[in-house]
Coordinates of C-alpha atoms and ligand atoms in Angstrom, one line a residue:
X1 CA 0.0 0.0 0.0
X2 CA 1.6 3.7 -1.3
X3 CA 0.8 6.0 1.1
X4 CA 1.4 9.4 -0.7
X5 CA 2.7 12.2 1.3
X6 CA 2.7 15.9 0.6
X7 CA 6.3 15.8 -0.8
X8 CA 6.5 12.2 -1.9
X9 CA 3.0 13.6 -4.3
X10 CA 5.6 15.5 -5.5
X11 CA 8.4 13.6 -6.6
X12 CA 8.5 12.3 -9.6
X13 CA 8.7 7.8 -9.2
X14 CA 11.1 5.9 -10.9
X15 CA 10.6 2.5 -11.4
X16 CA 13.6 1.2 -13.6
X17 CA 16.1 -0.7 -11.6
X18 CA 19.3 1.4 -12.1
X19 CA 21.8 -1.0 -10.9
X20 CA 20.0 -4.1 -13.2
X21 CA 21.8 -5.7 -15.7
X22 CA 20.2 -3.6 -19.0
X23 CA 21.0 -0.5 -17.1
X24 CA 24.7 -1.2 -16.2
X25 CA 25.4 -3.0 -19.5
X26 CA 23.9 0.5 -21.5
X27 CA 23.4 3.3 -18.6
X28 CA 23.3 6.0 -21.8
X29 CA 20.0 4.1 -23.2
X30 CA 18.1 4.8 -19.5
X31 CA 19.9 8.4 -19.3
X32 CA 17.4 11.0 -21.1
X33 CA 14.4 9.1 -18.9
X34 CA 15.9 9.9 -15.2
X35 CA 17.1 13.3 -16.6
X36 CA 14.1 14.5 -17.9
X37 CA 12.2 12.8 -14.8
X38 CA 12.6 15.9 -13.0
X39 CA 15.7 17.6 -11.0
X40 CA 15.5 15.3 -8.3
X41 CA 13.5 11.8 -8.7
X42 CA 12.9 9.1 -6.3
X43 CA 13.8 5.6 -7.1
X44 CA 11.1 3.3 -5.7
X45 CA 13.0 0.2 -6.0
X46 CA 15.5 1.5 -3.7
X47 CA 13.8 4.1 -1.7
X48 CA 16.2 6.3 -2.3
X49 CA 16.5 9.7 -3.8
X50 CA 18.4 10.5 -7.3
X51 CA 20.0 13.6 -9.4
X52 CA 20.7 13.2 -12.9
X53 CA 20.7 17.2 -14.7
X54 CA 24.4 18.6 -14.4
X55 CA 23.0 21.6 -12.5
X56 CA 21.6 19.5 -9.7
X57 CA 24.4 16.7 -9.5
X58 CA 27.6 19.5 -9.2
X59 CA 25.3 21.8 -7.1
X60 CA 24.8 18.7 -4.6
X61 CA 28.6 17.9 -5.0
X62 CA 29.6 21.8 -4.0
X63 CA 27.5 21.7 -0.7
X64 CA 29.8 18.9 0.9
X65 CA 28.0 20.1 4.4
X66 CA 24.5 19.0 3.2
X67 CA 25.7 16.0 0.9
X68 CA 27.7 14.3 3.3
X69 CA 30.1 11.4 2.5
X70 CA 30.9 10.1 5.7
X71 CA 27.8 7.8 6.2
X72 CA 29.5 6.2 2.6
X73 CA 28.8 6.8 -0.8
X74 CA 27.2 3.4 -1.8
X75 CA 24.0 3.0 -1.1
X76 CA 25.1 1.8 2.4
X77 CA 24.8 4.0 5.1
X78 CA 27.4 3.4 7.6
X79 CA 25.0 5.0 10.3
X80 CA 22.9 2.2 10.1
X81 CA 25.3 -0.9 8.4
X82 CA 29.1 -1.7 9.2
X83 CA 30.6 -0.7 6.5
X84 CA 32.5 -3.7 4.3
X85 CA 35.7 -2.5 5.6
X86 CA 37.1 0.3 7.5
X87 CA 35.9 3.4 5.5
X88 CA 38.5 5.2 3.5
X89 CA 39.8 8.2 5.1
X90 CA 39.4 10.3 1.7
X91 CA 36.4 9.0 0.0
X92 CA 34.4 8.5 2.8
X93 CA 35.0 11.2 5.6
X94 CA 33.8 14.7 6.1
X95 CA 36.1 17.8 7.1
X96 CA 37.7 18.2 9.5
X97 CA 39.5 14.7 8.7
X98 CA 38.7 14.7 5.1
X99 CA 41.1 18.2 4.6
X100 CA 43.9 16.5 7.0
X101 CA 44.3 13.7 4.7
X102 CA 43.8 15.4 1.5
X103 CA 46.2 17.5 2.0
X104 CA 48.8 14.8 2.9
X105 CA 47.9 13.1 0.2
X106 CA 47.8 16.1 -2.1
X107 CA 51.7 16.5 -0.9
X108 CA 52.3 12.9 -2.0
X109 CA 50.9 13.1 -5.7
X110 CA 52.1 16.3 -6.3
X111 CA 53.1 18.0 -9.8
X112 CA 56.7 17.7 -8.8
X113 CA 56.3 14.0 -7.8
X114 CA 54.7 13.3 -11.8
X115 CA 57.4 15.8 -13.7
X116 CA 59.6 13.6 -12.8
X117 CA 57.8 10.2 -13.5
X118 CA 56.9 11.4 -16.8
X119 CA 60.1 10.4 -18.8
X120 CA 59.9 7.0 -17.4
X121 CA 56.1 6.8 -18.3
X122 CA 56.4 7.6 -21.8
X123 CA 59.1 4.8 -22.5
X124 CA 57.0 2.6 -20.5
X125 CA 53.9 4.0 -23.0
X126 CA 56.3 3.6 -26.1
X127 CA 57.9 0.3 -25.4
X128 CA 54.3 -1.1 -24.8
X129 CA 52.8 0.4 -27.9
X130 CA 56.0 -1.1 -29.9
X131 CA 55.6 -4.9 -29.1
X132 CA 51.9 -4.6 -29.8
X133 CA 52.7 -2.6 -33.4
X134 CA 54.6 -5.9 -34.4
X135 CA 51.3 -8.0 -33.6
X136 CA 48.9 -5.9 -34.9
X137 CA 45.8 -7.3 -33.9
X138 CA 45.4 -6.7 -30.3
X139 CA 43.2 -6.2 -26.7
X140 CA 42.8 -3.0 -26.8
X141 CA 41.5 -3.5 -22.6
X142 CA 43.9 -6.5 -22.1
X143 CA 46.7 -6.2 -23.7
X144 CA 46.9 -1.8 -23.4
X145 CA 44.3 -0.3 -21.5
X146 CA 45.0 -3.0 -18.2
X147 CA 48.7 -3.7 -19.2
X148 CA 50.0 -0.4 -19.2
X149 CA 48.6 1.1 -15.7
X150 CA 50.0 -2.4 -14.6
X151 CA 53.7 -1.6 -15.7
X152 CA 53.3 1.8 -13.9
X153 CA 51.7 2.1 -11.0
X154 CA 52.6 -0.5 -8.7
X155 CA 56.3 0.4 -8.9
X156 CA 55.1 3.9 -8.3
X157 CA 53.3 3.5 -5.2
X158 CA 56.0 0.6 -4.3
X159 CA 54.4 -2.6 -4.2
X160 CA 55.5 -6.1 -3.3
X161 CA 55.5 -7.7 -7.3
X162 CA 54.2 -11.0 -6.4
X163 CA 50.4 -11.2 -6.4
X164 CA 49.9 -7.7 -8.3
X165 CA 46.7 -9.3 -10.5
X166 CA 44.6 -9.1 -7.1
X167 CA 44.3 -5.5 -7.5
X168 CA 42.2 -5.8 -10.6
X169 CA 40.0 -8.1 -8.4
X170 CA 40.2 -6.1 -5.3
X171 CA 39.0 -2.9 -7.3
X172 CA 36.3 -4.7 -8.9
X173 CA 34.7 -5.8 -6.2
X174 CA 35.3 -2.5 -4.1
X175 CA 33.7 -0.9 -7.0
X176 CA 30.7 -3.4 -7.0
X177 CA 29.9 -2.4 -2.9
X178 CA 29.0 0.8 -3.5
X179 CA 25.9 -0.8 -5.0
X180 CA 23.2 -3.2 -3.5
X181 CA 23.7 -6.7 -3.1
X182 CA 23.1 -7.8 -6.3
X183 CA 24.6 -10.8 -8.6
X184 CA 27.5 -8.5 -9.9
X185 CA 28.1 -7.5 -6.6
X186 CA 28.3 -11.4 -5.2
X187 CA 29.9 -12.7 -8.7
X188 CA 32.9 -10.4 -7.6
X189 CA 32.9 -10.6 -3.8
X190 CA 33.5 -14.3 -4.5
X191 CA 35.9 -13.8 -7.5
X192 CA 38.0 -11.0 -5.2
X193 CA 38.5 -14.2 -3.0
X194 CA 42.0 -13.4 -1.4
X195 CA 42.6 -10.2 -2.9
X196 CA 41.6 -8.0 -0.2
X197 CA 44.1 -10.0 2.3
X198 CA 46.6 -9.1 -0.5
X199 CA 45.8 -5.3 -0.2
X200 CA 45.8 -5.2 3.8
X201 CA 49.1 -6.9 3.4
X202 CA 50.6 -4.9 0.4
X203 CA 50.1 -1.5 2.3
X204 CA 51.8 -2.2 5.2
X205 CA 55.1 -0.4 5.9
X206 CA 57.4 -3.4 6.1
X207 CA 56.2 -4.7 2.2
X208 CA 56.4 -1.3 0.8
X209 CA 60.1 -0.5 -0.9
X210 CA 61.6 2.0 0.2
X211 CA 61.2 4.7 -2.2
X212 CA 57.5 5.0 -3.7
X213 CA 54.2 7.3 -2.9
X214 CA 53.4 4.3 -0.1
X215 CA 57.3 5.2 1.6
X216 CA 56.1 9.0 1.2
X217 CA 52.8 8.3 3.4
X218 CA 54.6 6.7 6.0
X219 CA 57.1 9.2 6.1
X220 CA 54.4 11.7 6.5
X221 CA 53.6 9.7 9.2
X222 CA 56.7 9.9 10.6
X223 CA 56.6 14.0 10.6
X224 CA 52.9 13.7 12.6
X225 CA 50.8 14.4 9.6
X226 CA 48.6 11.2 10.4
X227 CA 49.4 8.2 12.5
X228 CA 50.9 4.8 11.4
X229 CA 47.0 3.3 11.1
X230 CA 45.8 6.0 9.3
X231 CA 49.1 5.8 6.9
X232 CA 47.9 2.4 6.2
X233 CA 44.5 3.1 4.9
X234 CA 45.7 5.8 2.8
X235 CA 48.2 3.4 0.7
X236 CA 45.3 1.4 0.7
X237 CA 43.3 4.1 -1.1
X238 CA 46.2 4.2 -4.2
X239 CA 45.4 0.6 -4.5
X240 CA 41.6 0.9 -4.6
X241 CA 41.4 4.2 -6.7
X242 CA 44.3 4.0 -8.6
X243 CA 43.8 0.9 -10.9
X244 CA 40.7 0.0 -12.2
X245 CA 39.5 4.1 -12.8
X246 CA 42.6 4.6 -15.2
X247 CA 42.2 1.1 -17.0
X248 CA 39.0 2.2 -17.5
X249 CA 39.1 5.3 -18.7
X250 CA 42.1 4.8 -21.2
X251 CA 39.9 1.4 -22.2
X252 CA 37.2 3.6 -22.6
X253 CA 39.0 6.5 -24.3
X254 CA 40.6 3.8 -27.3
X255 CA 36.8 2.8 -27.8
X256 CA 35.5 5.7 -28.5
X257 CA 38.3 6.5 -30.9
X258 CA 38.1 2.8 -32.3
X259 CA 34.3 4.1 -32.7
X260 CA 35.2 7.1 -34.2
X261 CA 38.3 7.1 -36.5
X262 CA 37.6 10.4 -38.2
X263 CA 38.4 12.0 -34.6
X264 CA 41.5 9.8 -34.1
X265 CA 42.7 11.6 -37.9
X266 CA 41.6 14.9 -36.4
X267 CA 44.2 14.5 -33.3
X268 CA 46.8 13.5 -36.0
X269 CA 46.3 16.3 -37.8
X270 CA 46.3 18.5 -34.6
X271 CA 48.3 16.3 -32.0
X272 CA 48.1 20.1 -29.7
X273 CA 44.9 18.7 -29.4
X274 CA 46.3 15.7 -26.8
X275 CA 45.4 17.9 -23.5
X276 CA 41.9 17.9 -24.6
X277 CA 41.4 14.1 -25.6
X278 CA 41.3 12.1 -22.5
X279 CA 39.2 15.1 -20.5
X280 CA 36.8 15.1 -23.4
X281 CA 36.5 10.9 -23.2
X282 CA 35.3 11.2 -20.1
X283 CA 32.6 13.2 -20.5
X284 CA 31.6 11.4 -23.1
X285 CA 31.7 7.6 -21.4
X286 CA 32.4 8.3 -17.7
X287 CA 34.6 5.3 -16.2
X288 CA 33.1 6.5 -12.5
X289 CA 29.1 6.6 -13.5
X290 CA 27.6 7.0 -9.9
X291 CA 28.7 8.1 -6.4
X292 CA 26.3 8.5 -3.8
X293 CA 26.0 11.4 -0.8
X294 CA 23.7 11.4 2.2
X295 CA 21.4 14.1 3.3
X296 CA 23.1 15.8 7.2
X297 CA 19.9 17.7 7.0
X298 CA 16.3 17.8 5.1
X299 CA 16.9 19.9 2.4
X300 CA 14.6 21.1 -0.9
X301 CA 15.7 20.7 -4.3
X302 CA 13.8 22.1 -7.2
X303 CA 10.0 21.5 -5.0
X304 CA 10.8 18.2 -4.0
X305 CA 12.1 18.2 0.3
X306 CA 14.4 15.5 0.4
X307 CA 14.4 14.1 4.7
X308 CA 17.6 14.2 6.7
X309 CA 19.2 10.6 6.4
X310 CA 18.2 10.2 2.7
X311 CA 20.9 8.2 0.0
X312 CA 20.8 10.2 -2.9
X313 CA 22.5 8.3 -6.4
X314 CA 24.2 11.3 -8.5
X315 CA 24.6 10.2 -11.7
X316 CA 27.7 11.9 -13.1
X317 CA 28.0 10.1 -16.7
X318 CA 24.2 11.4 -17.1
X319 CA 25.4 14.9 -16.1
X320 CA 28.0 14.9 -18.7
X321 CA 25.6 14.5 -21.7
X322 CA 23.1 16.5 -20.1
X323 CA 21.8 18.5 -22.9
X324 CA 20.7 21.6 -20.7
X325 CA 24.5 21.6 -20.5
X326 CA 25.9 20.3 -23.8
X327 CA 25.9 21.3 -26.9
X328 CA 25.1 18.0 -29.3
X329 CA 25.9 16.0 -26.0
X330 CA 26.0 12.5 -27.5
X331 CA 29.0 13.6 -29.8
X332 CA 32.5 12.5 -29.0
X333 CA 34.4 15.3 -30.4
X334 CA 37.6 16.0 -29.0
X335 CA 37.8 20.1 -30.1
X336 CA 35.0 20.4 -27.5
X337 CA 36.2 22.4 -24.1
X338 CA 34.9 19.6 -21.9
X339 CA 35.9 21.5 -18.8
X340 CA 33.1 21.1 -16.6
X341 CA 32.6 17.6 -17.0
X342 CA 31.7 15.4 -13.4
X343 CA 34.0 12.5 -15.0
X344 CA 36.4 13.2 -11.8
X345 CA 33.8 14.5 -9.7
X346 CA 33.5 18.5 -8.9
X347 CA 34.2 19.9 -5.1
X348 CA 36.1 19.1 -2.1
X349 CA 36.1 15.4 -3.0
X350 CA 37.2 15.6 -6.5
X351 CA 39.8 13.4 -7.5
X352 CA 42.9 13.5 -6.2
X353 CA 44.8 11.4 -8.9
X354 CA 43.1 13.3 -12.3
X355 CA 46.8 14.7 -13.3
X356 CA 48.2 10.8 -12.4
X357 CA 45.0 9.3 -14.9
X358 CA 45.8 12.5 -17.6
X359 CA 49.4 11.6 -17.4
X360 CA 49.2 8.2 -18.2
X361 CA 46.4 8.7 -20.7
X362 CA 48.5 11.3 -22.3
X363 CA 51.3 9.3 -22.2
X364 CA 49.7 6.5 -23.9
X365 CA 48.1 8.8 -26.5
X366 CA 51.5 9.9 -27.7
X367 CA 52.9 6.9 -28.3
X368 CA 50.0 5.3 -30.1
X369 CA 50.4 9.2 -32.1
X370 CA 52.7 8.7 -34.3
X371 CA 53.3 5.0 -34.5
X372 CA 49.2 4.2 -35.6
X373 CA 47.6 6.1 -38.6
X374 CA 44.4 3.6 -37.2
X375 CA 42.5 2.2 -34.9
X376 CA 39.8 -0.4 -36.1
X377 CA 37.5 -2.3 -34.3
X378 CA 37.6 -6.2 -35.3
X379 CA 35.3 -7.3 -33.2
X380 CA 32.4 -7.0 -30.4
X381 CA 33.7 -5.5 -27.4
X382 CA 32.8 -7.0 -24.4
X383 CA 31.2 -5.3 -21.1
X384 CA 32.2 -6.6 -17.8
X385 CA 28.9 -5.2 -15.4
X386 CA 29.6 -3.0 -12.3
X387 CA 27.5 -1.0 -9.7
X388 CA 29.3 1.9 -10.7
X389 CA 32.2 1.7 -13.4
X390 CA 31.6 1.3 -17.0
X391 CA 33.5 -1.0 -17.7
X392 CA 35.0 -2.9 -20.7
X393 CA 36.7 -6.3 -20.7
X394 CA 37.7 -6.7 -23.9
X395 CA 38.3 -4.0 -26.6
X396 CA 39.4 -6.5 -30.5
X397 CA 41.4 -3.7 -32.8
X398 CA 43.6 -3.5 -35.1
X399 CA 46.5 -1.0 -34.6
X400 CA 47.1 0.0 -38.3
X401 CA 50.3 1.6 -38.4
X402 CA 52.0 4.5 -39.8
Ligands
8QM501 C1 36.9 6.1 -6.5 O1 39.5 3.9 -1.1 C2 39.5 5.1 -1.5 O2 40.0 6.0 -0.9 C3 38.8 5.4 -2.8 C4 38.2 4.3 -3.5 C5 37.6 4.6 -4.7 C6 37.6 5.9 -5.2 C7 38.2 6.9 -4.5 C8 38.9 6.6 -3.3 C9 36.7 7.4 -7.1 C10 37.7 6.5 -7.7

């Protein structure tokens, strides 16, 4: 029995499931419907509240003080469930901790700390790109998109090298929580198996190397910017943020230029163009889709009051083809200022890695530059379904070269 009240009369009922299979595997298909359901909408299945127009989605991300990430942003609420494990001191805080560890972690991944990676990334981006030239026919997700963060990271942050595949795991099942308990979300709990022993263990001090962005939060430690425990979670968030958004996104990005070669001979003709490309990708197939926030307070959006304690689903890849936003939305088109876009978030929480995913998106794009006059699809590429990443598995092309 629906018992309307004043403000529910109001809000406009959704009844799709947006963390079903049809969603995930095509979220742009469902997009237009939530957007144009109003500026705020209420997801029966749920019961939870959702935002879907860019205005509404970065408007809720600004007001971190009404849109609070400390009771989690999965549809969890850690004021009512134990969270899955111990809540990530970045993600899923508030200030006054939230700006303590940012800024530690800011000092960690700083523009310094990437100058001087950058050579090394772009031979690791070249060499790469050169044995899979001589083959030709390649994963696009396997054997580039997933390999190359692979090569790079893990030395960066100073990992053990023995039992580095749990982190795709790991990730993909951390991703999967924030959503409900759904088959996704159990296929990959039970696939992650011992992965997230792996992770506890690869972020401790003693199996870090001694030089790396882990050895740089510890050392922090050591100078009293956090303690010892806290150091620990934060290596722990390189491991869960670091891996699985950047795979996706250059995965993502070499699709939509597989899908779109006439844009692929418009950054040859104009390789100045490279800053914009992987900023512009984003927009157009966001690797993060959803995040959620939780209401500190009841609070009115558009006509609709939204109660105090309410899970609201912002749905950034919808804001980023949001036609009340966009011009032609729907086009990938990489002379488009795409500034603006919610691909990394907007506000206190926005991500802290975007120059460490533009570097290595950049670094793969100019290697693949001059060596590859194509990129053509060969086959069907193949979705892997997550609660909030979209996410490819497999990505058949042809790397036609110069
Ligand atoms: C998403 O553990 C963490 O701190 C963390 C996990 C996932 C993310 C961010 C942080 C946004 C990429």
């Amino acid at each position: 029995m629906a018992v309307a009240t004043i403000e529910s009369a109001r809000v406009p009922t959704i009844d799709i499931d947006v963390f079903g299979e049809e969603f995930l595997a095509d979220p742009y298909g469902y997009h237009a419907q939530v957007r144009d359901a109003g500026p705020v909408f209420y997801l029966r299945k749920y019961g939870i509240y959702g935002m879907a127009r860019h205005a509404e989605v970065s408007a809720a991300l600004k007001d971190w003080q009404t849109f609070i990430s400390s009771r989690g942003v999965g549809l969890s609420d850690f004021a009512t469930e134990k969270p899955w494990r111990p809540p990530s001191l970045l993600l899923e805080t508030d200030p006054p901790v939230h700006d303590r560890t940012r800024r530690l972690m800011n000092q960690v991944v700083s523009l310094a700390a990437l100058r001087k990676l950058q050579p090394l990334w772009q031979a690791e981006a070249d060499a790469l790109v050169d044995t899979l030239l001589a083959r030709r026919n390649v994963d696009g997700v396997t054997d580039l998109a997933q390999a190359y963060p692979l090569r790079i990271f893990p030395p960066t942050i100073g990992l053990p090298e023995e039992g580095r595949e749990n982190l795709l795991s790991y990730a993909m099942a951390t991703f999967n929580a924030f959503g409900p308990r759904n088959r996704v979300f159990t296929d990959s709990e039970a696939a992650a198996g011992p992965a997230a022993a792996w992770v506890a263990m690869a972020c401790k001090r003693a199996n870090l190397s001694a030089s790396g962005w882990g050895a740089d939060v510890y050392a922090a430690a050591d100078a009293g910017a956090c303690t010892e425990d806290e150091a620990e979670r934060l290596v722990r968030s390189f491991l869960s943020a670091g891996v699985d958004t950047t795979i996706n996104g250059i995965g993502n990005m070499l699709h939509a230029f597989a899908r779109h070669p006439e844009q692929w001979a418009k950054l040859r003709a104009q390789p100045s163009l490279v800053k914009r490309v992987f900023d512009e990708a984003l927009r157009w197939d966001s690797t993060v889709q959803t995040f959620f926030r939780t209401t500190s307070r009841a609070v009115t959006v558009g006509d609709v009051a939204i109660p105090e304690g309410s899970k609201v689903l912002l749905f950034f890849g919808a804001a980023n083809r949001d036609p009340r936003k966009w011009d032609d939305p729907e086009r990938f088109d990489i002379e488009r200022v795409a500034s603006g876009h919610l691909g990394f978030g907007f506000g206190i929480h926005q991500c802290l890695g975007q120059m460490v995913a533009r570097m290595e998106a950049e670094a793969v794009l100019n290697a693949l530059l001059p060596r590859v006059r194509r990129i053509e699809l060969t086959g069907e590429p193949v979705r892997i379904l997550n609660n909030t990443l979209h996410a490819l598995g497999s990505l058949p092309i042809a790397l036609i070269p110069e």
